[in-house]
Amino acid sequence: MWVKFKKRLAKLSPVQIITGYYFAAVSISTILLSLPVATKSGVQWTFIDALFTAVSAVSVTGLSVVNTVDTFSITGIFFLMFILQFGGIGIMSLGTFFWLLLRKKIGLKERQLIMTDQNQTQLSGSVKLLIELIKIFLIIEFIGAIVLGIHFLSYYPDWREAFLHGLFLSISSTTNAGFDITGLSMIPYHGDYFIQFVSILLLTLGAIGFPVLIEVKDFLSSRDRTYKFRFSLFTKITSVTFMSLVVAGTVLIILLEFKGFFVDKSWHETFFYSLFMSSNTRSGGLATMNVSDFSEPTLLVMSGMMFIGASPSSVGGGIRTTTFAVMVLFLWNYTRGRKTIKVFKREIYEDDIQKATAVMMGGIVLCTVSTFILSITEQLSLTDILFEVCSAFGSVGLSTGVTPDLSNIGKFVIMVLMFIGRVGITSFLLILGRREKTDNYHYPKEKIIVG
Amino acid sequence: MWVKFKKRLAKLSPVQIITGYYFAAVSISTILLSLPVATKSGVQWTFIDALFTAVSAVSVTGLSVVNTVDTFSITGIFFLMFILQFGGIGIMSLGTFFWLLLRKKIGLKERQLIMTDQNQTQLSGSVKLLIELIKIFLIIEFIGAIVLGIHFLSYYPDWREAFLHGLFLSISSTTNAGFDITGLSMIPYHGDYFIQFVSILLLTLGAIGFPVLIEVKDFLSSRDRTYKFRFSLFTKITSVTFMSLVVAGTVLIILLEFKGFFVDKSWHETFFYSLFMSSNTRSGGLATMNVSDFSEPTLLVMSGMMFIGASPSSVGGGIRTTTFAVMVLFLWNYTRGRKTIKVFKREIYEDDIQKATAVMMGGIVLCTVSTFILSITEQLSLTDILFEVCSAFGSVGLSTGVTPDLSNIGKFVIMVLMFIGRVGITSFLLILGRREKTDNYHYPKEKIIVG
Ligand SMILES: [K+]
Ligand SMILES: [K+]
C-alpha cells in the first residue's frame, strides 16, 4: 500500500505535487476552521465562508468575508497561523525546490556556454539548503515576533496579549498573509512608524523571492573567498523591479492624494502612509488606513500594482515582477527596433520572452473575464470590482470593503483567482496539461498585415 | 522650388507621408469647419471644438462634442462629407498602397519558397489598381446613396432632403465615419431593417480591409481561368476574425440584455438591435438605440470589441483583427505546448507574432494610461471612461453621451487616441523613430524565472 503510494507520488510532476499540496492544505484548513473549538461561542458561519477563509489563508491572500478577531477563538487564531505557514512558506518552498532542481539541470548545459557563472556550483544539496532556509525563515519570524511583542507591551497591558499580537503580525507580515487580529488591519498603528518599518522589512523578505535570499546568503558567506561573486540575472531583475515598483507606487500615491486623503496630514504621515500602502500592494495586504478613502485614480494605480504582484518563488502572487520587467523591456526594445533584449550584460532567452507574453496575456484575460463576470453578479462599481479582482489575483488582500458582501458566484470567482494567482499562470497552464511538443511537420510561412 | 519639394517628398518614409497627410487634412478641415458659411447662423463654437470635430472626422471616428445637424449648414454638411472621404478612403488608400509596394518586395523573396502563391503576379501596377479601387469605393457609395435616397423618400417629403440623407448615410456608413444628420444617429430608423441591412453591408465593405476587396475582385475575375485561385492568409484570418467578432458580439448582447433592454422587445427587434450594435463596434459607430440604456456588462463587452476594432488597411482602427487573432492563436498554441502557430495550412512568422505582441501591449498601455488620466480629469464612472477611450482608439465613435462634457484635457486625450487608433500602433511606433537595427554585439543568454 505505502510502496504503491510512493510509486504514484514519484510519477507526479512538480506542478501536480504543488497543486495537490494546495488542495490538501485547503481541505484540512476548511475542516480545522470549521471545528467548534476554532470559533468563538455563538459564531455561526456557512461552509462557503469557511472554504473562502481557508483558500484565502492557504494562498496567503488575506481577503476575508469575516472579521478574524470577532470570529476565531485563541485556538482558531493559532490554527490560522499554522495554515499561513503551510500556505506561505510551504508552497514557496516546494516551488523553489523544483526550480532549484531545474536550474541544476539547465546549469550543466549553460555552463558550457557561460564560463563566468560560478555560483551554480554552490547549489548542490538542494534539499539540505532548503531545510536550512525554512529554518532561517522561521528564525526571521521568531525575531520579528520578539521585537514586535516587546514593542506591543506599550499597547497591550497583558504580556500574553502583546506577544500574541507580535507573533501574529510577524507571521502575517513575513508570509505576506495580510490577515490581522486587530479587527482593523494596521489602522491602530497608523502613527507608529517603528511597527510599520518592521512589518515592511518582514514582508519584503517574504515577497522578494526565495532564490534572492539564497544568493544574498551565498554572497555574504563568500565574501572572504578569492573569486568574485556574481548575482544571477534573475536576482538583479526581480530586485530592481520590486524596489522600482515600491518607489513608483509611493510617489504616485503621494502625487494623487496630495490634495485628497493627505490634505490634512503632515509630510511624514503622508510619506509613511504612501510607503506602507505601496509596499503592501506587492503582496502584503496590510493597511494603515481605510483603502476606500483613497480616490479612484489611486485605486486604479494600486490595482495595476497588485496585478503585477511579487517576485516568482516567493509568498506573493500576480503575474510576477520578472514577467512585468520582461514585457517592459520587450516593448522598449521593440520600439527602438532592437531584436534582442540586453539587460545587465546578459540577453533574455526567446523562450522567456514568449513565456512572459503568455503569462501577461493570460493574466489580463483572467482578470478581464473575472471583472466582467463580477460586473454581472455584483451590484458594485467597476473600480471596486477591478480592485478586488487584482487584489485576489496578486495574493494581496487589500479591499475597498466589498468582500463580505460578495454573492456566492462572486466568492467562487475570487477563490479561483486566489488559487491561480498564488500558484502562478505558468503552473496553472501546466495543470491544464501543457506539454512541450516537437513539431513533426511544417507549413510554409506567410506574411500577414498586423496592427 | 517645386523640384526641391519633390526631392524632399521622395525622401519621406511611408509613415511620414501618411502622418503628414493626416495633419494636413486636420488643419484644412479645422479651417473649413470654422468658416462662417459652414455653421448655421448664431452658432458659436470654440477652436478646440472645431479641432476635435476635424480630428474626429479625419480619423472617421464620429465622436462629437456638438450635434452635427444643429451646428452645420448644408454647406458645412457637404464639407463634412468631403472630409470623411479624405479621412476614410484617403488614409486607407495610402496605407494599402505602401503595403502593396512592400508586399511586392516580399513577394519576390517569398515566391522562391512558396510555389503555390499565384495571385502575387496579379499585383503589378499598384497605382493603377488603387485608382481603380478608389473608383469602386466611390461607386459603392454612389449606389448606396441612390438606394438609401429612394428609400428615404418615404421619410422625407422633399426629394432633395431624402437624397441628402441617403448620400450622407451612405458615406458615413462606407467610410465608417459614424456621423449622422438625424441628430439621433440611427435611432429614427430603429424599426427599419432595410436601412440597417444596407448600412451594415456598406460599413462591412469599408472595414473588412482593402486587400480583402482586392482579392475578392481578383477571385471573381479569375473564375474562368485554369489555375486555382488562393486567398492570402491575411484575407482568411481577417475575414474569419471579423465575422466571428460580429457574431460573438451579437450573441453576447442578446444574452446580457435578454432581461434588460430587450425585456419588452420582440425576437426580431432583439436580433436587429444586437446585430446592428455589434456590427458597429467594429468601426462603424452608428447606433439604433441610446448606448447608455445598455447595462454595464454589455458596455464592457462592447468596449472590448471596440478595442479590437477592424481589419488593417481599412477605414477602421483599434489593435486590428489580425493582431487579436494572432494573440489568441499564440495563447492557444502556447497552452498546448506548441512552438509554431499553424493556421489555414500556413505558419505565422515569428516577426509577426512579435509585432502582434507589441501592438497588443502598446494598445493596452495606451488605453490604460488614457483611462487613468481621464479618471483624474473627469467626473465620470470608470465604465463611461473606458467605453469612451476604447471607442476613440477603435475609431468607432459610439458613446454613452459623455463626449460634449469632457474637459479640455479629456478632449485632448481622446484626440490623441483617435489619431493613434486610426494610423495604427505599428505606424505610430514608426513615427516615434523605430528603425530595424542589426545586433553588432551579443551578451551570453541567461535563464530567469518568469510568472
Ligand atoms: K496577502
Ligand atoms: K467610426
mmCIF file with all atom_site columns, C-alpha atoms in Angstrom, chain B residues 21 53-54 130 140 169 195 206-207 218 310 355 403:
data_model
loop_
_atom_site.group_PDB
_atom_site.id
_atom_site.type_symbol
_atom_site.label_atom_id
_atom_site.label_alt_id
_atom_site.label_comp_id
_atom_site.label_asym_id
_atom_site.label_entity_id
_atom_site.label_seq_id
_atom_site.pdbx_PDB_ins_code
_atom_site.Cartn_x
_atom_site.Cartn_y
_atom_site.Cartn_z
_atom_site.occupancy
_atom_site.B_iso_or_equiv
_atom_site.pdbx_formal_charge
_atom_site.auth_seq_id
_atom_site.auth_comp_id
_atom_site.auth_asym_id
_atom_site.auth_atom_id
_atom_site.pdbx_PDB_model_num
ATOM 1  C CA . TYR B 1 21  ? -1.445  63.703 -44.912 1.00 0.00 ? 21  TYR B CA 1
ATOM 2  C CA . THR B 1 53  ? -14.594 67.667 -34.832 1.00 0.00 ? 53  THR B CA 1
ATOM 3  C CA . ALA B 1 54  ? -11.880 67.856 -37.512 1.00 0.00 ? 54  ALA B CA 1
ATOM 4  C CA . LEU B 1 130 ? -5.512  51.560 -56.427 1.00 0.00 ? 130 LEU B CA 1
ATOM 5  C CA . ILE B 1 140 ? -20.332 51.663 -53.811 1.00 0.00 ? 140 ILE B CA 1
ATOM 6  C CA . LEU B 1 169 ? -25.749 57.869 -44.553 1.00 0.00 ? 169 LEU B CA 1
ATOM 7  C CA . ILE B 1 195 ? -31.854 50.680 -43.914 1.00 0.00 ? 195 ILE B CA 1
ATOM 8  C CA . GLY B 1 206 ? -15.252 49.665 -45.624 1.00 0.00 ? 206 GLY B CA 1
ATOM 9  C CA . ALA B 1 207 ? -13.961 47.904 -42.532 1.00 0.00 ? 207 ALA B CA 1
ATOM 10 C CA . ASP B 1 218 ? -9.295  39.073 -58.333 1.00 0.00 ? 218 ASP B CA 1
ATOM 11 C CA . ALA B 1 310 ? -11.482 46.487 -37.699 1.00 0.00 ? 310 ALA B CA 1
ATOM 12 C CA . LYS B 1 355 ? 4.704   42.591 -33.831 1.00 0.00 ? 355 LYS B CA 1
ATOM 13 C CA . THR B 1 403 ? -18.210 63.452 -25.136 1.00 0.00 ? 403 THR B CA 1
#
